[in-house]
PDB file of C-alpha atoms in Angstrom:
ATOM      1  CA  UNK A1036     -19.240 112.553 119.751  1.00  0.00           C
ATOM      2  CA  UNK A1037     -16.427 113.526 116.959  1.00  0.00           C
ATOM      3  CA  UNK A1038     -13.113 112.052 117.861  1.00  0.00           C
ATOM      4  CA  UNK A1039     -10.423 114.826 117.687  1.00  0.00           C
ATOM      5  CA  UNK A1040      -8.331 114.449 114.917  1.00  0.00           C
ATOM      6  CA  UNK A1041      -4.188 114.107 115.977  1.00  0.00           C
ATOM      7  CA  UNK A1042      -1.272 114.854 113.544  1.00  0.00           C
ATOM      8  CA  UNK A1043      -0.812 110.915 113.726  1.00  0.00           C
ATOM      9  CA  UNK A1044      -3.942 110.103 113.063  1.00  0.00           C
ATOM     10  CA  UNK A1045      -4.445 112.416 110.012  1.00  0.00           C
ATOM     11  CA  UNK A1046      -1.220 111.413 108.648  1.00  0.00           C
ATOM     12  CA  UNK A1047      -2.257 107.661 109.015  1.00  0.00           C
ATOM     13  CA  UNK A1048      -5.428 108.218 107.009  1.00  0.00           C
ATOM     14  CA  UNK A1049      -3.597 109.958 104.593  1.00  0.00           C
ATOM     15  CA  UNK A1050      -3.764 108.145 101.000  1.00  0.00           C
ATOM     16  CA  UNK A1051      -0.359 106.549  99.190  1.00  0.00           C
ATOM     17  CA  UNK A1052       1.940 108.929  97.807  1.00  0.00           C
ATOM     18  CA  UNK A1053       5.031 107.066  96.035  1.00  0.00           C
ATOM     19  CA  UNK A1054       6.679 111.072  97.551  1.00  0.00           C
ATOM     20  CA  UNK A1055       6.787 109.868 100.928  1.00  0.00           C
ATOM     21  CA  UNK A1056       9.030 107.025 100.319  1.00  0.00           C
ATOM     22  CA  UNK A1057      11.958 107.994 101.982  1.00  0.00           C
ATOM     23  CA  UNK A1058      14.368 106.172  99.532  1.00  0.00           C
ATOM     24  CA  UNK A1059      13.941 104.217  96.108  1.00  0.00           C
ATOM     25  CA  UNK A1060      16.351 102.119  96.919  1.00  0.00           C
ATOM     26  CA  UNK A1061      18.515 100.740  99.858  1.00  0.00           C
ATOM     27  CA  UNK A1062      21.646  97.859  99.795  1.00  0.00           C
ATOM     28  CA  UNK A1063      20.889  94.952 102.527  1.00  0.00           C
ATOM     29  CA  UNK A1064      22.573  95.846 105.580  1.00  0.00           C
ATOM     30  CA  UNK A1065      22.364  99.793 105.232  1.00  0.00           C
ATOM     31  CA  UNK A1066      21.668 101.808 107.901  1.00  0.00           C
ATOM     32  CA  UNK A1067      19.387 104.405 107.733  1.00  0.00           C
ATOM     33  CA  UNK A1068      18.456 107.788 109.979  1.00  0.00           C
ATOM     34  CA  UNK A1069      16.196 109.898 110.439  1.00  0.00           C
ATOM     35  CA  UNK A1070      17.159 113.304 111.647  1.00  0.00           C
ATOM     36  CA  UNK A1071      14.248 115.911 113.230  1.00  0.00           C
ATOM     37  CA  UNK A1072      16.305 118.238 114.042  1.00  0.00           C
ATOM     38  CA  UNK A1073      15.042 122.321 113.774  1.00  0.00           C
ATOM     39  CA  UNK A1074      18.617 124.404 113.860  1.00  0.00           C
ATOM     40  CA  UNK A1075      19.933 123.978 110.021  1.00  0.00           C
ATOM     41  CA  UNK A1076      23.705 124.253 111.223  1.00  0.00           C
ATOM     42  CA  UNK A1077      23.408 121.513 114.204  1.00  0.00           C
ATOM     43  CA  UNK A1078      21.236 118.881 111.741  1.00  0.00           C
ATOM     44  CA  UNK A1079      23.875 119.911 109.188  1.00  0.00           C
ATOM     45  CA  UNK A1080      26.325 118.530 111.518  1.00  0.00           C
ATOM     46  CA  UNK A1081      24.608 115.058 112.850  1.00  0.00           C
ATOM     47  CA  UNK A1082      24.529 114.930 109.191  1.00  0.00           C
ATOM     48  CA  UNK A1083      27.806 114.927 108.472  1.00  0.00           C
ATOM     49  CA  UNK A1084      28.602 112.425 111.027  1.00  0.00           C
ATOM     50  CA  UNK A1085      26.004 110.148 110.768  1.00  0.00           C
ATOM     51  CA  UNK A1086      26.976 109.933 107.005  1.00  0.00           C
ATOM     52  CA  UNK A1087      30.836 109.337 107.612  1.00  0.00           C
ATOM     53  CA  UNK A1088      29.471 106.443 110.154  1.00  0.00           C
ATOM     54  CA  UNK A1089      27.794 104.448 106.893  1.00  0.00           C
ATOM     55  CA  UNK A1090      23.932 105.964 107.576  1.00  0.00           C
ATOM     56  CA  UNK A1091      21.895 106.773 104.665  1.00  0.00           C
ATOM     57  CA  UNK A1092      19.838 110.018 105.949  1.00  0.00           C
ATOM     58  CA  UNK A1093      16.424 111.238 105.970  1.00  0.00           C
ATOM     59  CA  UNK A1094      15.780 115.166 107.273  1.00  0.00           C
ATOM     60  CA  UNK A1095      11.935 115.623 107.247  1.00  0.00           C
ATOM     61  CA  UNK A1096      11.336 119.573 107.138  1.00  0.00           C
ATOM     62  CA  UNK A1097       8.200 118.729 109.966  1.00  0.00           C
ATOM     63  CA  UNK A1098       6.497 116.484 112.288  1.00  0.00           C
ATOM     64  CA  UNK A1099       4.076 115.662 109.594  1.00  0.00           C
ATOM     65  CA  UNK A1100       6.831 115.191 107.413  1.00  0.00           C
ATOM     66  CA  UNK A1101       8.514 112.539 109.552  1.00  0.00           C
ATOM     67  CA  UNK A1102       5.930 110.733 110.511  1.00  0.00           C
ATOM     68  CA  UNK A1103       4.908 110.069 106.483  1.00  0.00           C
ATOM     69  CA  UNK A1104       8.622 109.014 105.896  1.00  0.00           C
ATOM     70  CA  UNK A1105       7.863 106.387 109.011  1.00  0.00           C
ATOM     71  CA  UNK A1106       4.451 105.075 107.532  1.00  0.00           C
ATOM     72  CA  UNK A1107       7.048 103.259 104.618  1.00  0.00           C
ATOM     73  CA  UNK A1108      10.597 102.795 106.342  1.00  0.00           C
ATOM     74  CA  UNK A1109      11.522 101.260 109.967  1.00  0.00           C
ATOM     75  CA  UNK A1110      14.873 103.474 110.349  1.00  0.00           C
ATOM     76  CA  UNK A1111      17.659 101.707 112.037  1.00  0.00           C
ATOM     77  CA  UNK A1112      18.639 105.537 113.951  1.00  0.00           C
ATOM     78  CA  UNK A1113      16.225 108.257 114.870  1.00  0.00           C
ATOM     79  CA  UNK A1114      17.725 111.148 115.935  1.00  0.00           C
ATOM     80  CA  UNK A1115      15.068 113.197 117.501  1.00  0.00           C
ATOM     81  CA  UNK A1116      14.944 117.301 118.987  1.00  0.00           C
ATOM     82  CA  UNK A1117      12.887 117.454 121.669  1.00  0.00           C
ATOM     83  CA  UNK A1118      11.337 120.984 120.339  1.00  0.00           C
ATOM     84  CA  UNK A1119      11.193 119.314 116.625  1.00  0.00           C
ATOM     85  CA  UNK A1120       8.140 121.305 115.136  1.00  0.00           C
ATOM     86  CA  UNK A1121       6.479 121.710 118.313  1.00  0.00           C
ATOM     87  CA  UNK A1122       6.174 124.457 121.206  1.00  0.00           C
ATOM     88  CA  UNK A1123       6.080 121.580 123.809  1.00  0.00           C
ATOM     89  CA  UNK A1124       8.625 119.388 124.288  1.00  0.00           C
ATOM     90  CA  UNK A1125       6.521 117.382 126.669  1.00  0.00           C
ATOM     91  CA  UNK A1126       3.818 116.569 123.646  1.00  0.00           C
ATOM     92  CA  UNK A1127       5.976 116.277 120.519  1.00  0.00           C
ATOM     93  CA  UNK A1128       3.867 114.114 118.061  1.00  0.00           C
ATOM     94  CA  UNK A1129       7.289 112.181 116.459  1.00  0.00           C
ATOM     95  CA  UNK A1130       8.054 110.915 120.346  1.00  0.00           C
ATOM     96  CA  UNK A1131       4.329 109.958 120.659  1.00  0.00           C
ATOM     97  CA  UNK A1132       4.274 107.898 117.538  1.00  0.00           C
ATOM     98  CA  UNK A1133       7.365 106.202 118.383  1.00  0.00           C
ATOM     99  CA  UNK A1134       6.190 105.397 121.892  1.00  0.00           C
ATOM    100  CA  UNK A1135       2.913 104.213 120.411  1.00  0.00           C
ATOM    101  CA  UNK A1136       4.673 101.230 117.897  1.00  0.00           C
ATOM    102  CA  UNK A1137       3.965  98.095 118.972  1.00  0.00           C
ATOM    103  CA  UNK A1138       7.581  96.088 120.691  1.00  0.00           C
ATOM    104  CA  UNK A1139       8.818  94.099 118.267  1.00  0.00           C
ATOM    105  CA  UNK A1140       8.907  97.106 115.262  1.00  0.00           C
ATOM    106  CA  UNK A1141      10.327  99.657 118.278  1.00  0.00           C
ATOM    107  CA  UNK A1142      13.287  97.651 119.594  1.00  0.00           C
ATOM    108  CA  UNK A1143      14.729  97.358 115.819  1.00  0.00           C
ATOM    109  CA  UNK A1144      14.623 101.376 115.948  1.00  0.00           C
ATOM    110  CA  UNK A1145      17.110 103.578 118.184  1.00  0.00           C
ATOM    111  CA  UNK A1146      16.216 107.187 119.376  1.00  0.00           C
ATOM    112  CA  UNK A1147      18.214 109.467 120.539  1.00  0.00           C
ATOM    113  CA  UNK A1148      16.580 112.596 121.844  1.00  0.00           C
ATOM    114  CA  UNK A1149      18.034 115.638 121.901  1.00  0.00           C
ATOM    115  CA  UNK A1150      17.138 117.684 125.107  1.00  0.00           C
ATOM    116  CA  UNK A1151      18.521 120.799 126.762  1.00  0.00           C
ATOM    117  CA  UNK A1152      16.659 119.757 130.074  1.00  0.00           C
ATOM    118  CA  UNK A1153      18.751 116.540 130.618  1.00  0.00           C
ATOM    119  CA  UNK A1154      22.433 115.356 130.714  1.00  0.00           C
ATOM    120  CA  UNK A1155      23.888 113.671 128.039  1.00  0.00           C
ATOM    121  CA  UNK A1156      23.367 109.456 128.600  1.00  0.00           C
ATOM    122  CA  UNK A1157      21.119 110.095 131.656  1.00  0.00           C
ATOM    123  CA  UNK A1158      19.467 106.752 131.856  1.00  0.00           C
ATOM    124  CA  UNK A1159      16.768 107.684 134.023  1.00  0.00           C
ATOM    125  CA  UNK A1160      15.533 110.418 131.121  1.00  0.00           C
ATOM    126  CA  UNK A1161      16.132 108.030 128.859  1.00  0.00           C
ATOM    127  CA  UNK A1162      13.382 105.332 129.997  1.00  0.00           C
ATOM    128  CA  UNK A1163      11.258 108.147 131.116  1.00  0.00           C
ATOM    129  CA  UNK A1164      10.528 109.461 127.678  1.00  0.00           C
ATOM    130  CA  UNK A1165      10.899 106.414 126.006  1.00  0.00           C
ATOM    131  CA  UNK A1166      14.016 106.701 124.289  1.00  0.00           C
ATOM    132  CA  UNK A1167      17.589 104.821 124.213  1.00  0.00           C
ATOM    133  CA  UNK A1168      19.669 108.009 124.995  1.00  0.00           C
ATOM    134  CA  UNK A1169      19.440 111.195 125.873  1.00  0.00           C
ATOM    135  CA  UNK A1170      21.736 113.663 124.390  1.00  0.00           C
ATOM    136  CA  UNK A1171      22.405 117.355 125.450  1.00  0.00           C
ATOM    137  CA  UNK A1172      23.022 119.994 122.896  1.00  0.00           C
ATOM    138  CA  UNK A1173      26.253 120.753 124.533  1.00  0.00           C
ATOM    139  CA  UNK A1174      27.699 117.194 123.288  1.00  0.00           C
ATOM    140  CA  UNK A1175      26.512 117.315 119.762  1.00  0.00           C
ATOM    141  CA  UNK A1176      30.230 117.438 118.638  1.00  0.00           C
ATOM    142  CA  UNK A1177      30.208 113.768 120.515  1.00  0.00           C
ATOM    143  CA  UNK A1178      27.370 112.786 119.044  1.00  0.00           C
ATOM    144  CA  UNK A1179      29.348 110.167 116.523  1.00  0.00           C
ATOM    145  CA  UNK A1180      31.158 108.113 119.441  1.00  0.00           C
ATOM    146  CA  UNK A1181      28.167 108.618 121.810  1.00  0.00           C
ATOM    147  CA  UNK A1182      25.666 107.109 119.080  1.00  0.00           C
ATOM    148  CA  UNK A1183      28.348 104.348 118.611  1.00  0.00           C
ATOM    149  CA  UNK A1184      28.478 103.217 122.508  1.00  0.00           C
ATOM    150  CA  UNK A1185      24.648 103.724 122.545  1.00  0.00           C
ATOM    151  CA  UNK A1186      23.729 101.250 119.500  1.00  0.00           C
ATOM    152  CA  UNK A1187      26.920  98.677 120.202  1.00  0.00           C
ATOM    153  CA  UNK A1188      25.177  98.381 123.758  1.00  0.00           C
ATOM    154  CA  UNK A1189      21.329  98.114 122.676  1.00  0.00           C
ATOM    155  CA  UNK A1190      22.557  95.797 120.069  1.00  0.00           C
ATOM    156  CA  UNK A1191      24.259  93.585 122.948  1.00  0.00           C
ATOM    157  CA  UNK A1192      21.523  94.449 125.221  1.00  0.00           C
ATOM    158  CA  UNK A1193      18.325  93.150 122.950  1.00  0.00           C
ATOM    159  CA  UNK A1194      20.564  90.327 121.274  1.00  0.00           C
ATOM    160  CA  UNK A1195      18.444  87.459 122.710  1.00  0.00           C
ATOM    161  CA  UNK A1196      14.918  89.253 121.909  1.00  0.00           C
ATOM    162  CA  UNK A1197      16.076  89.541 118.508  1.00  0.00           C
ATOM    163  CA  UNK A1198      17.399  86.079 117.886  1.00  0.00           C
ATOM    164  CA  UNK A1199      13.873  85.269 119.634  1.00  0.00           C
ATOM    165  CA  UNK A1200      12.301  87.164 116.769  1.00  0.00           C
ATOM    166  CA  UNK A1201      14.178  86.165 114.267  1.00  0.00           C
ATOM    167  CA  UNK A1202      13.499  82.400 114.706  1.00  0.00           C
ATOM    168  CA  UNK A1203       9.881  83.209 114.917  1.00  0.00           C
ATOM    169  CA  UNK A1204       9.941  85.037 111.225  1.00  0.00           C
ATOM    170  CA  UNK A1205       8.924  88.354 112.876  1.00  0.00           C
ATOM    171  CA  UNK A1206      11.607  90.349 111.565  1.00  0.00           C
TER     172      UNK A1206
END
């Protein structure tokens, strides 16, 4: 019986190309993003913003895209479009990938999904899909302060599994 082949799995068996490398070079201690965002004029602004908060920033063009920018980089800040280069936001193959990393590489990453179908910081969306916060469209102006509060209390939040990690040499 022939397995179906996913998007994940085809990029995963895809062979080294020094292309995806999402930067040549990073400073220790930069932050980096990655943006999957479909309208040009609202990733244009997250952009903006995420730069003017220190981020270094990655804008994959599709799912494929982002998920060969992942295989070489653990991003500090994924911002995430539900409807990123898919037709259903209930299967989009970024989300799946990120749900699918194993603990201790997905609590160094935060998401923040974009979704028309939820309010903006609705917890209970947020642990339903898997992310750390849920932001409406109607808030993307916000989106600078809201990613602030968001990472300032994960960082608080997972302080103790980190320093757990850290001791061990895991990250």
């Amino acid at each position: 019986m022939e397995e179906e082949k996913t998007l994940l799995s085809e990029v995963a068996s895809d062979t080294y190309d020094a292309a995806d490398r999402p930067f040549d070079f990073l400073e220790t201690g930069g932050e980096t993003a990655l943006i999957c965002e479909p309208d040009p004029s609202t990733r244009e602004k997250i952009s903006n913003i995420l730069k003017s908060l220190g981020y270094r920033i990655t804008e994959p063009t599709s799912a494929r895209d982002a998920l060969k920018r992942m295989r070489f980089h653990v991003y500090d800040l994924v911002v995430l479009n539900e409807n990123f280069d898919t037709g259903d936001a209930d299967n989009n193959d970024v989300l799946n990938y990120l749900s699918s990393l194993s603990m201790s590489i997905r609590r160094q990453i935060f998401v923040a999904l974009v979704s028309d179908r939820f309010r903006t910081m609705d917890n209970m969306a947020a642990f339903n899909r898997s992310v750390n916060i849920v932001i409406n469209p109607e808030s993307i102006d916000d989106i600078g302060p809201i990613i602030q509060r968001g990472t300032t209390d994960n960082t608080a939040f997972y302080h103790v599994f980190r320093e757990i990690l850290r001791k061990k040499g895991r990250i």
